[in-house]
PDB file of C-alpha atoms in Angstrom:
ATOM      1  CA  MET A   1      -6.194 -10.105  -8.110  1.00  0.00           C
ATOM      2  CA  PRO A   2      -6.789  -6.576  -8.963  1.00  0.00           C
ATOM      3  CA  VAL A   3      -9.295  -4.221  -7.582  1.00  0.00           C
ATOM      4  CA  ALA A   4     -12.503  -2.731  -9.540  1.00  0.00           C
ATOM      5  CA  MET A   5     -14.044   0.636  -8.924  1.00  0.00           C
ATOM      6  CA  ALA A   6     -17.854   0.793 -10.142  1.00  0.00           C
ATOM      7  CA  LEU A   7     -20.161   3.979 -10.084  1.00  0.00           C
ATOM      8  CA  HIS A   8     -23.837   3.403  -9.725  1.00  0.00           C
ATOM      9  CA  GLU A   9     -26.730   5.587  -9.762  1.00  0.00           C
ATOM     10  CA  ASP A  10     -30.075   4.906  -7.756  1.00  0.00           C
ATOM     11  CA  LEU A  11     -33.140   6.646  -8.313  1.00  0.00           C
ATOM     12  CA  LEU A  12     -34.744   5.783  -4.913  1.00  0.00           C
ATOM     13  CA  GLY A  13     -38.368   4.778  -4.400  1.00  0.00           C
ATOM     14  CA  PRO A  14     -39.345   1.736  -2.393  1.00  0.00           C
ATOM     15  CA  PRO A  15     -36.772   0.590   0.316  1.00  0.00           C
ATOM     16  CA  ARG A  16     -33.830  -1.543  -1.307  1.00  0.00           C
ATOM     17  CA  SER A  17     -31.330  -3.827   0.104  1.00  0.00           C
ATOM     18  CA  LEU A  18     -27.410  -4.189  -0.879  1.00  0.00           C
ATOM     19  CA  PRO A  19     -25.330  -7.037   0.083  1.00  0.00           C
ATOM     20  CA  PRO A  20     -21.975  -6.439   1.970  1.00  0.00           C
ATOM     21  CA  MET A  21     -19.373  -4.658  -0.255  1.00  0.00           C
ATOM     22  CA  LEU A  22     -16.904  -1.550   0.383  1.00  0.00           C
ATOM     23  CA  ARG A  23     -18.912   1.392  -1.000  1.00  0.00           C
ATOM     24  CA  ILE A  24     -19.294   4.989  -0.506  1.00  0.00           C
ATOM     25  CA  LEU A  25     -22.854   6.074  -0.631  1.00  0.00           C
ATOM     26  CA  TYR A  26     -23.302   9.812  -1.677  1.00  0.00           C
ATOM     27  CA  LEU A  27     -26.596  11.183  -1.663  1.00  0.00           C
ATOM     28  CA  ARG A  28     -26.931  13.773  -4.678  1.00  0.00           C
ATOM     29  CA  ARG A  29     -30.483  15.069  -3.775  1.00  0.00           C
ATOM     30  CA  GLY A  30     -33.339  13.796  -1.527  1.00  0.00           C
ATOM     31  CA  ALA A  31     -33.645  12.498   2.254  1.00  0.00           C
ATOM     32  CA  VAL A  32     -32.757   8.754   2.851  1.00  0.00           C
ATOM     33  CA  LEU A  33     -32.149   6.406   5.749  1.00  0.00           C
ATOM     34  CA  VAL A  34     -29.161   4.093   5.518  1.00  0.00           C
ATOM     35  CA  ASN A  35     -29.991   1.060   8.011  1.00  0.00           C
ATOM     36  CA  GLY A  36     -32.036   3.652   9.938  1.00  0.00           C
ATOM     37  CA  ALA A  37     -29.146   6.288   9.936  1.00  0.00           C
ATOM     38  CA  ALA A  38     -29.701   9.492   8.086  1.00  0.00           C
ATOM     39  CA  LEU A  39     -27.837  10.358   5.180  1.00  0.00           C
ATOM     40  CA  ALA A  40     -28.313  14.209   4.467  1.00  0.00           C
ATOM     41  CA  GLU A  41     -27.981  15.666   0.892  1.00  0.00           C
ATOM     42  CA  ASP A  42     -24.427  16.392  -0.529  1.00  0.00           C
ATOM     43  CA  SER A  43     -22.907  14.026   2.062  1.00  0.00           C
ATOM     44  CA  ALA A  44     -21.226  10.770   2.106  1.00  0.00           C
ATOM     45  CA  MET A  45     -21.238   7.456   4.323  1.00  0.00           C
ATOM     46  CA  LEU A  46     -18.738   4.640   3.927  1.00  0.00           C
ATOM     47  CA  VAL A  47     -20.094   1.134   4.540  1.00  0.00           C
ATOM     48  CA  GLU A  48     -18.992  -2.328   4.151  1.00  0.00           C
ATOM     49  CA  ASP A  49     -21.828  -4.554   5.529  1.00  0.00           C
ATOM     50  CA  ALA A  50     -25.201  -5.293   4.003  1.00  0.00           C
ATOM     51  CA  VAL A  51     -27.627  -2.124   3.979  1.00  0.00           C
ATOM     52  CA  THR A  52     -31.058  -1.090   3.709  1.00  0.00           C
ATOM     53  CA  ILE A  53     -31.776   2.098   1.994  1.00  0.00           C
ATOM     54  CA  ALA A  54     -35.162   3.867   2.500  1.00  0.00           C
ATOM     55  CA  GLY A  55     -36.262   7.238   1.144  1.00  0.00           C
ATOM     56  CA  GLU A  56     -36.391   9.132  -1.950  1.00  0.00           C
ATOM     57  CA  GLY A  57     -33.634  10.903  -3.971  1.00  0.00           C
ATOM     58  CA  GLU A  58     -30.836  10.305  -6.262  1.00  0.00           C
ATOM     59  CA  LEU A  59     -28.021   8.163  -4.576  1.00  0.00           C
ATOM     60  CA  TRP A  60     -24.436   7.635  -6.143  1.00  0.00           C
ATOM     61  CA  ARG A  61     -23.050   4.428  -5.090  1.00  0.00           C
ATOM     62  CA  PHE A  62     -18.892   3.974  -5.620  1.00  0.00           C
ATOM     63  CA  GLU A  63     -18.098   0.294  -5.016  1.00  0.00           C
ATOM     64  CA  LEU A  64     -14.807  -1.254  -4.361  1.00  0.00           C
ATOM     65  CA  LEU A  65     -14.239  -5.021  -5.018  1.00  0.00           C
ATOM     66  CA  ALA A  66     -11.823  -7.754  -5.549  1.00  0.00           C
ATOM     67  CA  VAL A  67     -12.103  -9.262  -9.192  1.00  0.00           C
ATOM     68  CA  PRO A  68     -10.541 -11.800 -11.611  1.00  0.00           C
ATOM     69  CA  GLU A  69      -8.403 -10.626 -14.729  1.00  0.00           C
ATOM     70  CA  GLY A  70     -10.716  -9.918 -17.407  1.00  0.00           C
ATOM     71  CA  TRP A  71     -13.633  -8.930 -15.217  1.00  0.00           C
ATOM     72  CA  ARG A  72     -16.800  -7.402 -16.526  1.00  0.00           C
ATOM     73  CA  ALA A  73     -19.884  -5.824 -14.597  1.00  0.00           C
ATOM     74  CA  PRO A  74     -22.346  -8.403 -14.466  1.00  0.00           C
ATOM     75  CA  PRO A  75     -25.813  -7.973 -16.242  1.00  0.00           C
ATOM     76  CA  GLU A  76     -27.608  -7.572 -13.107  1.00  0.00           C
ATOM     77  CA  ALA A  77     -25.738  -4.482 -12.066  1.00  0.00           C
ATOM     78  CA  ARG A  78     -25.998  -2.956 -15.631  1.00  0.00           C
ATOM     79  CA  ASP A  79     -29.397  -1.073 -14.943  1.00  0.00           C
ATOM     80  CA  THR A  80     -27.693   1.245 -12.571  1.00  0.00           C
ATOM     81  CA  LEU A  81     -23.961   1.152 -13.669  1.00  0.00           C
ATOM     82  CA  LEU A  82     -22.638   4.370 -14.906  1.00  0.00           C
ATOM     83  CA  LEU A  83     -18.978   3.519 -15.230  1.00  0.00           C
ATOM     84  CA  ALA A  84     -16.581   0.646 -14.179  1.00  0.00           C
ATOM     85  CA  ARG A  85     -12.791   0.315 -14.251  1.00  0.00           C
ATOM     86  CA  VAL A  86     -10.365  -2.301 -13.171  1.00  0.00           C
ATOM     87  CA  LEU A  87      -7.730  -0.681 -11.151  1.00  0.00           C
ATOM     88  CA  ALA A  88      -3.853  -1.221 -11.240  1.00  0.00           C
ATOM     89  CA  ARG A  89      -4.112  -2.306  -7.658  1.00  0.00           C
ATOM     90  CA  ASP A  90      -3.483  -5.252  -5.542  1.00  0.00           C
ATOM     91  CA  ALA A  91      -6.927  -6.195  -3.854  1.00  0.00           C
ATOM     92  CA  ALA A  92      -4.900  -7.995  -0.845  1.00  0.00           C
ATOM     93  CA  GLN A  93      -3.288  -4.607  -0.013  1.00  0.00           C
ATOM     94  CA  PRO A  94      -4.588  -1.678   1.959  1.00  0.00           C
ATOM     95  CA  PHE A  95      -5.310   1.802   0.225  1.00  0.00           C
ATOM     96  CA  ASN A  96      -6.136   5.106   0.888  1.00  0.00           C
ATOM     97  CA  LEU A  97      -9.856   5.599  -0.239  1.00  0.00           C
ATOM     98  CA  ARG A  98     -11.014   9.352  -0.804  1.00  0.00           C
ATOM     99  CA  LEU A  99     -14.216  11.187  -1.921  1.00  0.00           C
ATOM    100  CA  ASP A 100     -14.097  14.659  -2.557  1.00  0.00           C
ATOM    101  CA  ARG A 101     -15.572  17.545  -4.513  1.00  0.00           C
ATOM    102  CA  VAL A 102     -13.739  20.092  -6.818  1.00  0.00           C
ATOM    103  CA  THR A 103     -15.066  23.279  -7.806  1.00  0.00           C
ATOM    104  CA  PHE A 104     -13.672  25.352 -10.710  1.00  0.00           C
ATOM    105  CA  THR A 105     -12.843  29.126 -10.909  1.00  0.00           C
ATOM    106  CA  PRO A 106     -14.970  30.047 -13.817  1.00  0.00           C
ATOM    107  CA  GLY A 107     -13.117  30.436 -17.243  1.00  0.00           C
ATOM    108  CA  VAL A 108      -9.552  29.589 -15.936  1.00  0.00           C
ATOM    109  CA  GLU A 109      -7.715  26.664 -16.763  1.00  0.00           C
ATOM    110  CA  THR A 110      -5.892  24.322 -14.134  1.00  0.00           C
ATOM    111  CA  PRO A 111      -2.259  23.650 -14.750  1.00  0.00           C
ATOM    112  CA  ALA A 112      -1.067  20.326 -16.580  1.00  0.00           C
ATOM    113  CA  HIS A 113      -1.177  17.664 -13.874  1.00  0.00           C
ATOM    114  CA  GLY A 114      -1.702  13.972 -13.096  1.00  0.00           C
ATOM    115  CA  HIS A 115      -2.419  12.386  -9.716  1.00  0.00           C
ATOM    116  CA  HIS A 116      -1.042  10.125  -7.157  1.00  0.00           C
ATOM    117  CA  GLY A 117      -3.905   7.704  -7.628  1.00  0.00           C
ATOM    118  CA  GLN A 118      -6.780   6.515 -10.068  1.00  0.00           C
ATOM    119  CA  GLY A 119     -10.217   6.872 -10.095  1.00  0.00           C
ATOM    120  CA  ILE A 120     -13.765   7.774 -11.323  1.00  0.00           C
ATOM    121  CA  ARG A 121     -15.313  11.209 -11.521  1.00  0.00           C
ATOM    122  CA  ARG A 122     -18.645  12.750 -12.203  1.00  0.00           C
ATOM    123  CA  LEU A 123     -19.846  16.165 -13.098  1.00  0.00           C
ATOM    124  CA  LEU A 124     -22.091  17.620 -10.380  1.00  0.00           C
ATOM    125  CA  ALA A 125     -22.763  20.960 -12.118  1.00  0.00           C
ATOM    126  CA  GLY A 126     -21.910  23.184 -15.034  1.00  0.00           C
ATOM    127  CA  ARG A 127     -19.960  22.151 -17.969  1.00  0.00           C
ATOM    128  CA  ARG A 128     -16.251  21.339 -18.242  1.00  0.00           C
ATOM    129  CA  PHE A 129     -13.822  21.132 -20.911  1.00  0.00           C
ATOM    130  CA  MET A 130     -10.665  19.130 -20.479  1.00  0.00           C
ATOM    131  CA  GLU A 131      -7.636  17.420 -22.220  1.00  0.00           C
ATOM    132  CA  ILE A 132      -6.505  14.242 -20.857  1.00  0.00           C
ATOM    133  CA  GLY A 133      -3.442  13.047 -22.937  1.00  0.00           C
ATOM    134  CA  ALA A 134      -4.103  13.325 -26.618  1.00  0.00           C
ATOM    135  CA  GLN A 135      -7.885  13.454 -26.231  1.00  0.00           C
ATOM    136  CA  THR A 136     -10.210  16.267 -25.896  1.00  0.00           C
ATOM    137  CA  HIS A 137     -13.706  16.515 -24.244  1.00  0.00           C
ATOM    138  CA  ARG A 138     -16.634  18.892 -23.257  1.00  0.00           C
ATOM    139  CA  LEU A 139     -18.727  17.416 -20.897  1.00  0.00           C
ATOM    140  CA  ASP A 140     -22.157  18.447 -19.364  1.00  0.00           C
ATOM    141  CA  GLY A 141     -23.558  17.830 -15.901  1.00  0.00           C
ATOM    142  CA  GLY A 142     -23.945  14.047 -15.011  1.00  0.00           C
ATOM    143  CA  ARG A 143     -21.262  12.898 -17.208  1.00  0.00           C
ATOM    144  CA  THR A 144     -18.708  10.537 -15.733  1.00  0.00           C
ATOM    145  CA  TRP A 145     -14.977   9.659 -16.637  1.00  0.00           C
ATOM    146  CA  PHE A 146     -11.712   7.832 -15.205  1.00  0.00           C
ATOM    147  CA  GLU A 147      -8.501   9.215 -14.878  1.00  0.00           C
ATOM    148  CA  ASN A 148      -5.341   6.922 -14.300  1.00  0.00           C
ATOM    149  CA  GLY A 149      -3.299   9.584 -12.856  1.00  0.00           C
ATOM    150  CA  GLU A 150      -0.483   9.054 -15.364  1.00  0.00           C
ATOM    151  CA  GLU A 151      -1.780  11.369 -18.427  1.00  0.00           C
ATOM    152  CA  PRO A 152      -1.574  15.063 -18.319  1.00  0.00           C
ATOM    153  CA  VAL A 153      -4.823  16.556 -17.484  1.00  0.00           C
ATOM    154  CA  VAL A 154      -5.687  20.342 -18.369  1.00  0.00           C
ATOM    155  CA  ALA A 155      -9.348  21.469 -17.415  1.00  0.00           C
ATOM    156  CA  ARG A 156     -11.628  24.446 -17.449  1.00  0.00           C
ATOM    157  CA  GLY A 157     -14.855  25.161 -15.954  1.00  0.00           C
ATOM    158  CA  LEU A 158     -17.233  26.703 -18.528  1.00  0.00           C
ATOM    159  CA  ASP A 159     -19.823  27.899 -16.165  1.00  0.00           C
ATOM    160  CA  PRO A 160     -19.987  29.450 -12.716  1.00  0.00           C
ATOM    161  CA  GLY A 161     -20.109  26.621  -9.984  1.00  0.00           C
ATOM    162  CA  THR A 162     -18.924  24.005 -12.305  1.00  0.00           C
ATOM    163  CA  SER A 163     -17.932  21.114 -10.149  1.00  0.00           C
ATOM    164  CA  PHE A 164     -17.284  17.270  -9.883  1.00  0.00           C
ATOM    165  CA  LEU A 165     -17.213  14.629  -7.477  1.00  0.00           C
ATOM    166  CA  ARG A 166     -14.160  12.452  -7.470  1.00  0.00           C
ATOM    167  CA  CYS A 167     -13.342   9.132  -5.947  1.00  0.00           C
ATOM    168  CA  MET A 168      -9.917   7.815  -6.000  1.00  0.00           C
ATOM    169  CA  VAL A 169      -7.578   4.866  -4.695  1.00  0.00           C
ATOM    170  CA  LEU A 170      -4.323   5.912  -3.327  1.00  0.00           C
ATOM    171  CA  GLU A 171      -1.209   4.561  -1.454  1.00  0.00           C
ATOM    172  CA  PRO A 172      -1.921   4.432   2.130  1.00  0.00           C
ATOM    173  CA  GLY A 173       0.865   6.972   2.551  1.00  0.00           C
ATOM    174  CA  MET A 174      -1.184   9.598   0.716  1.00  0.00           C
ATOM    175  CA  LEU A 175      -3.553  10.053   3.970  1.00  0.00           C
ATOM    176  CA  GLY A 176      -4.382  13.468   4.401  1.00  0.00           C
ATOM    177  CA  GLN A 177      -2.012  14.577   1.512  1.00  0.00           C
ATOM    178  CA  SER A 178      -2.996  16.183  -1.814  1.00  0.00           C
ATOM    179  CA  SER A 179      -2.999  13.880  -4.750  1.00  0.00           C
ATOM    180  CA  PHE A 180      -2.045  16.500  -7.106  1.00  0.00           C
ATOM    181  CA  ARG A 181       1.105  16.066  -9.178  1.00  0.00           C
ATOM    182  CA  ALA A 182       2.067  19.033 -11.420  1.00  0.00           C
ATOM    183  CA  TRP A 183       3.324  17.757 -14.886  1.00  0.00           C
ATOM    184  CA  THR A 184       6.372  20.140 -15.340  1.00  0.00           C
ATOM    185  CA  ALA A 185       8.057  22.547 -12.766  1.00  0.00           C
ATOM    186  CA  GLU A 186       6.411  25.376 -14.931  1.00  0.00           C
ATOM    187  CA  ASP A 187       3.021  23.629 -14.255  1.00  0.00           C
ATOM    188  CA  ALA A 188       3.903  23.545 -10.396  1.00  0.00           C
ATOM    189  CA  ALA A 189       4.472  27.397 -10.291  1.00  0.00           C
ATOM    190  CA  LYS A 190       0.922  28.132 -11.680  1.00  0.00           C
ATOM    191  CA  PRO A 191      -2.194  28.437  -9.290  1.00  0.00           C
ATOM    192  CA  ARG A 192      -4.577  25.482  -9.353  1.00  0.00           C
ATOM    193  CA  ASN A 193      -7.545  27.620  -9.606  1.00  0.00           C
ATOM    194  CA  VAL A 194     -10.091  24.975  -8.087  1.00  0.00           C
ATOM    195  CA  ALA A 195     -11.414  24.670  -4.458  1.00  0.00           C
ATOM    196  CA  TYR A 196     -11.936  21.303  -2.657  1.00  0.00           C
ATOM    197  CA  ARG A 197     -14.405  19.788  -0.384  1.00  0.00           C
ATOM    198  CA  GLN A 198     -13.336  16.440   1.408  1.00  0.00           C
ATOM    199  CA  TYR A 199     -16.249  13.992   2.208  1.00  0.00           C
ATOM    200  CA  LEU A 200     -13.989  10.976   2.962  1.00  0.00           C
ATOM    201  CA  ASP A 201     -10.366  10.183   3.397  1.00  0.00           C
ATOM    202  CA  THR A 202      -9.402   6.827   5.127  1.00  0.00           C
ATOM    203  CA  VAL A 203      -7.457   3.762   4.652  1.00  0.00           C
ATOM    204  CA  VAL A 204      -9.210   0.575   3.888  1.00  0.00           C
ATOM    205  CA  THR A 205      -8.585  -3.020   3.140  1.00  0.00           C
ATOM    206  CA  LEU A 206     -11.014  -5.118   1.112  1.00  0.00           C
ATOM    207  CA  LYS A 207     -12.842  -8.018   3.016  1.00  0.00           C
ATOM    208  CA  ASP A 208     -12.304 -11.580   1.620  1.00  0.00           C
ATOM    209  CA  ALA A 209      -9.602 -10.265  -0.631  1.00  0.00           C
ATOM    210  CA  PRO A 210      -7.295 -13.399  -1.521  1.00  0.00           C
ATOM    211  CA  CYS A 211      -4.040 -12.953  -0.007  1.00  0.00           C
ATOM    212  CA  ASN A 212      -0.860 -13.586  -2.165  1.00  0.00           C
TER     213      ASN A 212
END
């Protein structure tokens, strides 16, 4: 059984409850309490149990769950869903779950690269031009995308402060290690031209995932 990753956006008002699930909560803006514990703006929290969220602001949820083949997000999830992907990952096996922020040096391209993992990204600020494989995109703030790690990516921040949030699933042995994989030896010699801020890096196992 594979793993699905889904990114949701909640515009908070009245308190709301969420069922048990492995998820990262990231507060984009505002002030909230998660089961009574404060979650500060531009910070993240890993939860697995049921939670009640109270406060105001904009909350992003990266959720991980075991799913059957051919899974699609249920209709009741689609009001808040931004992007969902089924990953090439066995739900019964542990994995390294990572959330970080990548900020670009303005006007300078990254070398062509992939990653030792896959996951969903969302642009926090600015504008981003990128090539993924044979596709070319220009993204504005708030846009989401998925990278499988197996296609070459070249990216450039078009505005000062251009940055994105990245949630990735990697092998457990990648804990504390860079996920960056230069595409060629020439690319490996080039500067990356980005800065990182890490929010979370831990090895997890999905509860209730069927064993093989």
